[in-house]
C-alpha cells in the first residue's frame, strides 16, 4: 500500500482541511508507543505512583472500569518509572480501547520483560489475548506531506456507541494496528 501522502498528496497539499477515508477491515501500530525513562528520579517515582493509583481507581470504578481515563494514567506512570505493572495495565487498557497495535506491542513487552514472574494463569491469559489480537489486527500505514496531522479513527461496533481513537501523523509513515470492523478515518491539519 502506498503512503497516504503519495495517494492523496494533491488534496493534502492544497489545504488539508478535512480528508475522509472510509474502509472496511476484515481482520487480517502503532500510534505512539510509550517509552520509559532510563533512570527515573525519586520525584519521578513518586509521580508515577500517583498516576498508577489514579489508573487503578479508574479501572476499579464502582460503575464499571473507565479504561479511557485509566489509559493516560498508566501511560504516564510507565513513562516516568518504567514500572512493568503500569505497562501491564497499559496493555489491558489499550486492548479494551481497541488500540490493537499498541496492545500487541505492550503485551509483547510485558511478556518479554516480566513473563517468567507472572502467575501461570495470568501469563496464559496474556498469551491468549496477544494471539487473538495478532489473529485479527489489520495493519495500516499512514503518512502526510506535513507534520502534525491529526487523524481520528471511528469504528462503529455492532452494538454500542462508536469507538474513536486519535493519532498524530506526519512525514514519517506511522503504522496503526486497527481492530476489525468498518472504520472512518478523518484527517485534519
mmCIF file with all atom_site columns, C-alpha atoms in Angstrom:
data_model
loop_
_atom_site.group_PDB
_atom_site.id
_atom_site.type_symbol
_atom_site.label_atom_id
_atom_site.label_alt_id
_atom_site.label_comp_id
_atom_site.label_asym_id
_atom_site.label_entity_id
_atom_site.label_seq_id
_atom_site.pdbx_PDB_ins_code
_atom_site.Cartn_x
_atom_site.Cartn_y
_atom_site.Cartn_z
_atom_site.occupancy
_atom_site.B_iso_or_equiv
_atom_site.pdbx_formal_charge
_atom_site.auth_seq_id
_atom_site.auth_comp_id
_atom_site.auth_asym_id
_atom_site.auth_atom_id
_atom_site.pdbx_PDB_model_num
ATOM 1   C CA . UNK A 1 1   ? 0.000   0.000   0.000  1.00 0.00 ? 1   UNK A CA 1
ATOM 2   C CA . UNK A 1 2   ? 1.408   3.388   -0.928 1.00 0.00 ? 2   UNK A CA 1
ATOM 3   C CA . UNK A 1 3   ? 1.611   6.065   1.781  1.00 0.00 ? 3   UNK A CA 1
ATOM 4   C CA . UNK A 1 4   ? -1.358  8.390   2.192  1.00 0.00 ? 4   UNK A CA 1
ATOM 5   C CA . UNK A 1 5   ? 0.724   11.364  1.076  1.00 0.00 ? 5   UNK A CA 1
ATOM 6   C CA . UNK A 1 6   ? 1.502   9.693   -2.265 1.00 0.00 ? 6   UNK A CA 1
ATOM 7   C CA . UNK A 1 7   ? -2.062  8.656   -2.999 1.00 0.00 ? 7   UNK A CA 1
ATOM 8   C CA . UNK A 1 8   ? -3.733  11.844  -1.837 1.00 0.00 ? 8   UNK A CA 1
ATOM 9   C CA . UNK A 1 9   ? -0.800  14.276  -1.951 1.00 0.00 ? 9   UNK A CA 1
ATOM 10  C CA . UNK A 1 10  ? -2.581  16.896  -4.030 1.00 0.00 ? 10  UNK A CA 1
ATOM 11  C CA . UNK A 1 11  ? -5.509  17.137  -1.639 1.00 0.00 ? 11  UNK A CA 1
ATOM 12  C CA . UNK A 1 12  ? -3.241  17.226  1.381  1.00 0.00 ? 12  UNK A CA 1
ATOM 13  C CA . UNK A 1 13  ? -1.038  19.900  -0.163 1.00 0.00 ? 13  UNK A CA 1
ATOM 14  C CA . UNK A 1 14  ? -3.934  22.164  -1.156 1.00 0.00 ? 14  UNK A CA 1
ATOM 15  C CA . UNK A 1 15  ? -5.123  22.810  2.405  1.00 0.00 ? 15  UNK A CA 1
ATOM 16  C CA . UNK A 1 16  ? -5.902  19.554  4.111  1.00 0.00 ? 16  UNK A CA 1
ATOM 17  C CA . UNK A 1 17  ? -8.866  20.921  5.913  1.00 0.00 ? 17  UNK A CA 1
ATOM 18  C CA . UNK A 1 18  ? -10.503 17.549  6.060  1.00 0.00 ? 18  UNK A CA 1
ATOM 19  C CA . UNK A 1 19  ? -9.735  14.278  4.381  1.00 0.00 ? 19  UNK A CA 1
ATOM 20  C CA . UNK A 1 20  ? -12.093 11.383  4.923  1.00 0.00 ? 20  UNK A CA 1
ATOM 21  C CA . UNK A 1 21  ? -11.183 7.799   4.173  1.00 0.00 ? 21  UNK A CA 1
ATOM 22  C CA . UNK A 1 22  ? -13.775 5.103   4.659  1.00 0.00 ? 22  UNK A CA 1
ATOM 23  C CA . UNK A 1 23  ? -12.772 1.478   4.514  1.00 0.00 ? 23  UNK A CA 1
ATOM 24  C CA . UNK A 1 24  ? -13.618 -1.898  5.948  1.00 0.00 ? 24  UNK A CA 1
ATOM 25  C CA . UNK A 1 25  ? -11.202 -4.005  7.947  1.00 0.00 ? 25  UNK A CA 1
ATOM 26  C CA . UNK A 1 26  ? -11.934 -7.699  7.719  1.00 0.00 ? 26  UNK A CA 1
ATOM 27  C CA . UNK A 1 27  ? -9.229  -8.554  10.197 1.00 0.00 ? 27  UNK A CA 1
ATOM 28  C CA . UNK A 1 28  ? -6.146  -9.985  8.724  1.00 0.00 ? 28  UNK A CA 1
ATOM 29  C CA . UNK A 1 29  ? 0.959   0.218   15.330 1.00 0.00 ? 29  UNK A CA 1
ATOM 30  C CA . UNK A 1 30  ? 1.429   1.811   16.178 1.00 0.00 ? 30  UNK A CA 1
ATOM 31  C CA . UNK A 1 31  ? 0.065   5.073   17.493 1.00 0.00 ? 31  UNK A CA 1
ATOM 32  C CA . UNK A 1 32  ? 2.638   6.485   19.825 1.00 0.00 ? 32  UNK A CA 1
ATOM 33  C CA . UNK A 1 33  ? 4.048   3.751   21.984 1.00 0.00 ? 33  UNK A CA 1
ATOM 34  C CA . UNK A 1 34  ? 5.037   4.817   25.476 1.00 0.00 ? 34  UNK A CA 1
ATOM 35  C CA . UNK A 1 35  ? 8.717   4.695   26.362 1.00 0.00 ? 35  UNK A CA 1
ATOM 36  C CA . UNK A 1 36  ? 10.098  4.611   29.881 1.00 0.00 ? 36  UNK A CA 1
ATOM 37  C CA . UNK A 1 37  ? 12.782  6.872   31.348 1.00 0.00 ? 37  UNK A CA 1
ATOM 38  C CA . UNK A 1 38  ? 16.145  5.157   31.666 1.00 0.00 ? 38  UNK A CA 1
ATOM 39  C CA . UNK A 1 39  ? 16.947  6.400   35.183 1.00 0.00 ? 39  UNK A CA 1
ATOM 40  C CA . UNK A 1 40  ? 13.875  7.753   36.963 1.00 0.00 ? 40  UNK A CA 1
ATOM 41  C CA . UNK A 1 41  ? 14.461  10.140  39.853 1.00 0.00 ? 41  UNK A CA 1
ATOM 42  C CA . UNK A 1 42  ? 12.807  9.748   43.263 1.00 0.00 ? 42  UNK A CA 1
ATOM 43  C CA . UNK A 1 43  ? 10.435  12.551  42.245 1.00 0.00 ? 43  UNK A CA 1
ATOM 44  C CA . UNK A 1 44  ? 9.554   10.694  39.025 1.00 0.00 ? 44  UNK A CA 1
ATOM 45  C CA . UNK A 1 45  ? 8.852   7.514   41.015 1.00 0.00 ? 45  UNK A CA 1
ATOM 46  C CA . UNK A 1 46  ? 6.570   9.417   43.396 1.00 0.00 ? 46  UNK A CA 1
ATOM 47  C CA . UNK A 1 47  ? 4.675   10.995  40.493 1.00 0.00 ? 47  UNK A CA 1
ATOM 48  C CA . UNK A 1 48  ? 4.424   7.583   38.825 1.00 0.00 ? 48  UNK A CA 1
ATOM 49  C CA . UNK A 1 49  ? 2.886   6.105   41.997 1.00 0.00 ? 49  UNK A CA 1
ATOM 50  C CA . UNK A 1 50  ? 0.226   8.836   41.955 1.00 0.00 ? 50  UNK A CA 1
ATOM 51  C CA . UNK A 1 51  ? -0.572  8.164   38.283 1.00 0.00 ? 51  UNK A CA 1
ATOM 52  C CA . UNK A 1 52  ? -0.645  4.417   38.950 1.00 0.00 ? 52  UNK A CA 1
ATOM 53  C CA . UNK A 1 53  ? -3.072  4.884   41.862 1.00 0.00 ? 53  UNK A CA 1
ATOM 54  C CA . UNK A 1 54  ? -5.319  7.078   39.703 1.00 0.00 ? 54  UNK A CA 1
ATOM 55  C CA . UNK A 1 55  ? -5.282  4.481   36.907 1.00 0.00 ? 55  UNK A CA 1
ATOM 56  C CA . UNK A 1 56  ? -6.187  1.689   39.315 1.00 0.00 ? 56  UNK A CA 1
ATOM 57  C CA . UNK A 1 57  ? -9.011  3.824   40.749 1.00 0.00 ? 57  UNK A CA 1
ATOM 58  C CA . UNK A 1 58  ? -10.410 4.370   37.243 1.00 0.00 ? 58  UNK A CA 1
ATOM 59  C CA . UNK A 1 59  ? -10.239 0.642   36.483 1.00 0.00 ? 59  UNK A CA 1
ATOM 60  C CA . UNK A 1 60  ? -11.942 -0.214  39.779 1.00 0.00 ? 60  UNK A CA 1
ATOM 61  C CA . UNK A 1 61  ? -14.704 2.394   39.461 1.00 0.00 ? 61  UNK A CA 1
ATOM 62  C CA . UNK A 1 62  ? -17.901 1.044   41.095 1.00 0.00 ? 62  UNK A CA 1
ATOM 63  C CA . UNK A 1 63  ? -19.874 1.974   37.964 1.00 0.00 ? 63  UNK A CA 1
ATOM 64  C CA . UNK A 1 64  ? -17.544 -0.050  35.741 1.00 0.00 ? 64  UNK A CA 1
ATOM 65  C CA . UNK A 1 65  ? -13.971 0.180   34.534 1.00 0.00 ? 65  UNK A CA 1
ATOM 66  C CA . UNK A 1 66  ? -13.119 3.532   32.936 1.00 0.00 ? 66  UNK A CA 1
ATOM 67  C CA . UNK A 1 67  ? -10.370 2.486   30.546 1.00 0.00 ? 67  UNK A CA 1
ATOM 68  C CA . UNK A 1 68  ? -10.276 5.765   28.645 1.00 0.00 ? 68  UNK A CA 1
ATOM 69  C CA . UNK A 1 69  ? -9.394  7.639   31.839 1.00 0.00 ? 69  UNK A CA 1
ATOM 70  C CA . UNK A 1 70  ? -7.087  4.898   33.159 1.00 0.00 ? 70  UNK A CA 1
ATOM 71  C CA . UNK A 1 71  ? -5.045  4.646   29.943 1.00 0.00 ? 71  UNK A CA 1
ATOM 72  C CA . UNK A 1 72  ? -3.218  8.016   30.167 1.00 0.00 ? 72  UNK A CA 1
ATOM 73  C CA . UNK A 1 73  ? -2.574  7.481   33.883 1.00 0.00 ? 73  UNK A CA 1
ATOM 74  C CA . UNK A 1 74  ? -0.874  4.117   33.315 1.00 0.00 ? 74  UNK A CA 1
ATOM 75  C CA . UNK A 1 75  ? 0.964   5.534   30.310 1.00 0.00 ? 75  UNK A CA 1
ATOM 76  C CA . UNK A 1 76  ? 2.372   8.395   32.383 1.00 0.00 ? 76  UNK A CA 1
ATOM 77  C CA . UNK A 1 77  ? 3.242   6.020   35.251 1.00 0.00 ? 77  UNK A CA 1
ATOM 78  C CA . UNK A 1 78  ? 5.170   3.804   32.834 1.00 0.00 ? 78  UNK A CA 1
ATOM 79  C CA . UNK A 1 79  ? 6.911   6.729   31.115 1.00 0.00 ? 79  UNK A CA 1
ATOM 80  C CA . UNK A 1 80  ? 8.018   8.160   34.464 1.00 0.00 ? 80  UNK A CA 1
ATOM 81  C CA . UNK A 1 81  ? 9.131   4.944   36.145 1.00 0.00 ? 81  UNK A CA 1
ATOM 82  C CA . UNK A 1 82  ? 9.358   2.049   33.721 1.00 0.00 ? 82  UNK A CA 1
ATOM 83  C CA . UNK A 1 83  ? 7.043   0.077   36.028 1.00 0.00 ? 83  UNK A CA 1
ATOM 84  C CA . UNK A 1 84  ? 6.136   -3.240  34.425 1.00 0.00 ? 84  UNK A CA 1
ATOM 85  C CA . UNK A 1 85  ? 2.873   -3.254  36.406 1.00 0.00 ? 85  UNK A CA 1
ATOM 86  C CA . UNK A 1 86  ? 1.962   0.063   34.771 1.00 0.00 ? 86  UNK A CA 1
ATOM 87  C CA . UNK A 1 87  ? 2.933   -1.411  31.381 1.00 0.00 ? 87  UNK A CA 1
ATOM 88  C CA . UNK A 1 88  ? 0.746   -4.464  32.008 1.00 0.00 ? 88  UNK A CA 1
ATOM 89  C CA . UNK A 1 89  ? -2.238  -2.255  32.881 1.00 0.00 ? 89  UNK A CA 1
ATOM 90  C CA . UNK A 1 90  ? -1.471  -0.102  29.843 1.00 0.00 ? 90  UNK A CA 1
ATOM 91  C CA . UNK A 1 91  ? -1.686  -3.227  27.648 1.00 0.00 ? 91  UNK A CA 1
ATOM 92  C CA . UNK A 1 92  ? -5.077  -4.129  29.115 1.00 0.00 ? 92  UNK A CA 1
ATOM 93  C CA . UNK A 1 93  ? -6.412  -0.593  28.608 1.00 0.00 ? 93  UNK A CA 1
ATOM 94  C CA . UNK A 1 94  ? -5.091  -0.451  25.034 1.00 0.00 ? 94  UNK A CA 1
ATOM 95  C CA . UNK A 1 95  ? -6.863  -3.725  24.264 1.00 0.00 ? 95  UNK A CA 1
ATOM 96  C CA . UNK A 1 96  ? -10.143 -2.535  25.803 1.00 0.00 ? 96  UNK A CA 1
ATOM 97  C CA . UNK A 1 97  ? -9.900  0.764   23.878 1.00 0.00 ? 97  UNK A CA 1
ATOM 98  C CA . UNK A 1 98  ? -9.267  -1.124  20.617 1.00 0.00 ? 98  UNK A CA 1
ATOM 99  C CA . UNK A 1 99  ? -5.788  0.311   20.224 1.00 0.00 ? 99  UNK A CA 1
ATOM 100 C CA . UNK A 1 100 ? -4.826  -3.113  18.938 1.00 0.00 ? 100 UNK A CA 1
ATOM 101 C CA . UNK A 1 101 ? -1.381  -2.205  17.592 1.00 0.00 ? 101 UNK A CA 1
ATOM 102 C CA . UNK A 1 102 ? -0.367  -0.662  20.899 1.00 0.00 ? 102 UNK A CA 1
ATOM 103 C CA . UNK A 1 103 ? -1.897  -3.534  22.882 1.00 0.00 ? 103 UNK A CA 1
ATOM 104 C CA . UNK A 1 104 ? 0.163   -6.033  20.874 1.00 0.00 ? 104 UNK A CA 1
ATOM 105 C CA . UNK A 1 105 ? 3.353   -4.059  21.497 1.00 0.00 ? 105 UNK A CA 1
ATOM 106 C CA . UNK A 1 106 ? 2.671   -3.655  25.218 1.00 0.00 ? 106 UNK A CA 1
ATOM 107 C CA . UNK A 1 107 ? 1.710   -7.323  25.746 1.00 0.00 ? 107 UNK A CA 1
ATOM 108 C CA . UNK A 1 108 ? 4.891   -8.398  23.941 1.00 0.00 ? 108 UNK A CA 1
ATOM 109 C CA . UNK A 1 109 ? 6.950   -6.055  26.130 1.00 0.00 ? 109 UNK A CA 1
ATOM 110 C CA . UNK A 1 110 ? 5.335   -7.345  29.340 1.00 0.00 ? 110 UNK A CA 1
ATOM 111 C CA . UNK A 1 111 ? 5.795   -10.986 28.360 1.00 0.00 ? 111 UNK A CA 1
ATOM 112 C CA . UNK A 1 112 ? 9.404   -10.321 27.346 1.00 0.00 ? 112 UNK A CA 1
ATOM 113 C CA . UNK A 1 113 ? 10.350  -8.393  30.498 1.00 0.00 ? 113 UNK A CA 1
ATOM 114 C CA . UNK A 1 114 ? 8.075   -9.946  33.110 1.00 0.00 ? 114 UNK A CA 1
ATOM 115 C CA . UNK A 1 115 ? 6.797   -13.224 31.650 1.00 0.00 ? 115 UNK A CA 1
ATOM 116 C CA . UNK A 1 116 ? 8.704   -15.544 33.988 1.00 0.00 ? 116 UNK A CA 1
ATOM 117 C CA . UNK A 1 117 ? 7.478   -13.626 37.051 1.00 0.00 ? 117 UNK A CA 1
ATOM 118 C CA . UNK A 1 118 ? 3.778   -13.739 36.121 1.00 0.00 ? 118 UNK A CA 1
ATOM 119 C CA . UNK A 1 119 ? 1.370   -16.199 37.681 1.00 0.00 ? 119 UNK A CA 1
ATOM 120 C CA . UNK A 1 120 ? 0.798   -19.110 35.299 1.00 0.00 ? 120 UNK A CA 1
ATOM 121 C CA . UNK A 1 121 ? -2.880  -18.266 34.682 1.00 0.00 ? 121 UNK A CA 1
ATOM 122 C CA . UNK A 1 122 ? -2.082  -14.560 34.209 1.00 0.00 ? 122 UNK A CA 1
ATOM 123 C CA . UNK A 1 123 ? 0.655   -15.323 31.675 1.00 0.00 ? 123 UNK A CA 1
ATOM 124 C CA . UNK A 1 124 ? -1.618  -17.767 29.833 1.00 0.00 ? 124 UNK A CA 1
ATOM 125 C CA . UNK A 1 125 ? -4.376  -15.125 29.625 1.00 0.00 ? 125 UNK A CA 1
ATOM 126 C CA . UNK A 1 126 ? -1.935  -12.554 28.235 1.00 0.00 ? 126 UNK A CA 1
ATOM 127 C CA . UNK A 1 127 ? -0.681  -15.032 25.660 1.00 0.00 ? 127 UNK A CA 1
ATOM 128 C CA . UNK A 1 128 ? -4.278  -15.807 24.593 1.00 0.00 ? 128 UNK A CA 1
ATOM 129 C CA . UNK A 1 129 ? -5.111  -12.088 24.353 1.00 0.00 ? 129 UNK A CA 1
ATOM 130 C CA . UNK A 1 130 ? -1.955  -11.455 22.334 1.00 0.00 ? 130 UNK A CA 1
ATOM 131 C CA . UNK A 1 131 ? -2.682  -14.361 19.978 1.00 0.00 ? 131 UNK A CA 1
ATOM 132 C CA . UNK A 1 132 ? -6.277  -13.174 19.472 1.00 0.00 ? 132 UNK A CA 1
ATOM 133 C CA . UNK A 1 133 ? -5.142  -9.617  18.726 1.00 0.00 ? 133 UNK A CA 1
ATOM 134 C CA . UNK A 1 134 ? -2.494  -10.792 16.265 1.00 0.00 ? 134 UNK A CA 1
ATOM 135 C CA . UNK A 1 135 ? -5.016  -13.031 14.504 1.00 0.00 ? 135 UNK A CA 1
ATOM 136 C CA . UNK A 1 136 ? -7.421  -10.197 13.680 1.00 0.00 ? 136 UNK A CA 1
ATOM 137 C CA . UNK A 1 137 ? -5.434  -6.943  13.620 1.00 0.00 ? 137 UNK A CA 1
ATOM 138 C CA . UNK A 1 138 ? -5.273  -5.043  10.334 1.00 0.00 ? 138 UNK A CA 1
ATOM 139 C CA . UNK A 1 139 ? -2.105  -3.006  9.855  1.00 0.00 ? 139 UNK A CA 1
ATOM 140 C CA . UNK A 1 140 ? -2.489  0.314   8.056  1.00 0.00 ? 140 UNK A CA 1
ATOM 141 C CA . UNK A 1 141 ? 0.363   2.724   7.332  1.00 0.00 ? 141 UNK A CA 1
ATOM 142 C CA . UNK A 1 142 ? -0.370  6.450   7.093  1.00 0.00 ? 142 UNK A CA 1
ATOM 143 C CA . UNK A 1 143 ? 1.804   9.473   6.416  1.00 0.00 ? 143 UNK A CA 1
ATOM 144 C CA . UNK A 1 144 ? 1.265   13.064  5.375  1.00 0.00 ? 144 UNK A CA 1
ATOM 145 C CA . UNK A 1 145 ? 3.066   15.774  3.462  1.00 0.00 ? 145 UNK A CA 1
ATOM 146 C CA . UNK A 1 146 ? 3.311   17.835  6.659  1.00 0.00 ? 146 UNK A CA 1
ATOM 147 C CA . UNK A 1 147 ? 3.828   17.206  10.380 1.00 0.00 ? 147 UNK A CA 1
ATOM 148 C CA . UNK A 1 148 ? 1.103   17.439  12.999 1.00 0.00 ? 148 UNK A CA 1
ATOM 149 C CA . UNK A 1 149 ? -1.838  15.982  11.078 1.00 0.00 ? 149 UNK A CA 1
ATOM 150 C CA . UNK A 1 150 ? -4.495  14.682  13.483 1.00 0.00 ? 150 UNK A CA 1
ATOM 151 C CA . UNK A 1 151 ? -6.302  11.511  12.400 1.00 0.00 ? 151 UNK A CA 1
ATOM 152 C CA . UNK A 1 152 ? -9.476  10.358  14.115 1.00 0.00 ? 152 UNK A CA 1
ATOM 153 C CA . UNK A 1 153 ? -10.353 6.710   13.570 1.00 0.00 ? 153 UNK A CA 1
ATOM 154 C CA . UNK A 1 154 ? -14.010 5.931   14.238 1.00 0.00 ? 154 UNK A CA 1
ATOM 155 C CA . UNK A 1 155 ? -15.244 2.339   14.305 1.00 0.00 ? 155 UNK A CA 1
ATOM 156 C CA . UNK A 1 156 ? -18.893 1.554   14.848 1.00 0.00 ? 156 UNK A CA 1
ATOM 157 C CA . UNK A 1 157 ? -19.399 -1.790  16.580 1.00 0.00 ? 157 UNK A CA 1
ATOM 158 C CA . UNK A 1 158 ? -22.488 -3.912  16.006 1.00 0.00 ? 158 UNK A CA 1
ATOM 159 C CA . UNK A 1 159 ? -23.750 -2.841  19.400 1.00 0.00 ? 159 UNK A CA 1
ATOM 160 C CA . UNK A 1 160 ? -22.884 0.196   21.413 1.00 0.00 ? 160 UNK A CA 1
ATOM 161 C CA . UNK A 1 161 ? -21.508 3.595   20.684 1.00 0.00 ? 161 UNK A CA 1
ATOM 162 C CA . UNK A 1 162 ? -18.783 4.374   18.120 1.00 0.00 ? 162 UNK A CA 1
ATOM 163 C CA . UNK A 1 163 ? -15.209 3.930   19.288 1.00 0.00 ? 163 UNK A CA 1
ATOM 164 C CA . UNK A 1 164 ? -12.863 6.808   18.465 1.00 0.00 ? 164 UNK A CA 1
ATOM 165 C CA . UNK A 1 165 ? -9.094  6.781   18.630 1.00 0.00 ? 165 UNK A CA 1
ATOM 166 C CA . UNK A 1 166 ? -6.817  9.684   17.789 1.00 0.00 ? 166 UNK A CA 1
ATOM 167 C CA . UNK A 1 167 ? -3.402  9.559   16.183 1.00 0.00 ? 167 UNK A CA 1
ATOM 168 C CA . UNK A 1 168 ? -0.900  12.156  15.060 1.00 0.00 ? 168 UNK A CA 1
ATOM 169 C CA . UNK A 1 169 ? 0.790   11.503  11.738 1.00 0.00 ? 169 UNK A CA 1
ATOM 170 C CA . UNK A 1 170 ? 3.434   13.397  9.869  1.00 0.00 ? 170 UNK A CA 1
ATOM 171 C CA . UNK A 1 171 ? 6.169   12.992  7.314  1.00 0.00 ? 171 UNK A CA 1
ATOM 172 C CA . UNK A 1 172 ? 7.321   9.608   8.617  1.00 0.00 ? 172 UNK A CA 1
ATOM 173 C CA . UNK A 1 173 ? 4.980   6.670   7.980  1.00 0.00 ? 173 UNK A CA 1
ATOM 174 C CA . UNK A 1 174 ? 3.023   5.595   11.055 1.00 0.00 ? 174 UNK A CA 1
ATOM 175 C CA . UNK A 1 175 ? 1.848   2.006   11.341 1.00 0.00 ? 175 UNK A CA 1
ATOM 176 C CA . UNK A 1 176 ? -1.506  1.565   13.053 1.00 0.00 ? 176 UNK A CA 1
ATOM 177 C CA . UNK A 1 177 ? -2.935  -1.749  14.197 1.00 0.00 ? 177 UNK A CA 1
ATOM 178 C CA . UNK A 1 178 ? -6.700  -1.461  13.708 1.00 0.00 ? 178 UNK A CA 1
ATOM 179 C CA . UNK A 1 179 ? -9.447  -3.577  15.237 1.00 0.00 ? 179 UNK A CA 1
ATOM 180 C CA . UNK A 1 180 ? -11.671 -5.479  12.775 1.00 0.00 ? 180 UNK A CA 1
ATOM 181 C CA . UNK A 1 181 ? -14.748 -3.635  11.532 1.00 0.00 ? 181 UNK A CA 1
ATOM 182 C CA . UNK A 1 182 ? -15.813 -0.640  9.482  1.00 0.00 ? 182 UNK A CA 1
ATOM 183 C CA . UNK A 1 183 ? -13.611 2.375   10.047 1.00 0.00 ? 183 UNK A CA 1
ATOM 184 C CA . UNK A 1 184 ? -13.872 6.002   9.052  1.00 0.00 ? 184 UNK A CA 1
ATOM 185 C CA . UNK A 1 185 ? -10.635 7.977   9.217  1.00 0.00 ? 185 UNK A CA 1
ATOM 186 C CA . UNK A 1 186 ? -10.773 11.756  9.268  1.00 0.00 ? 186 UNK A CA 1
ATOM 187 C CA . UNK A 1 187 ? -7.528  13.718  8.948  1.00 0.00 ? 187 UNK A CA 1
ATOM 188 C CA . UNK A 1 188 ? -7.197  17.400  9.870  1.00 0.00 ? 188 UNK A CA 1
ATOM 189 C CA . UNK A 1 189 ? -4.167  19.651  9.619  1.00 0.00 ? 189 UNK A CA 1
#
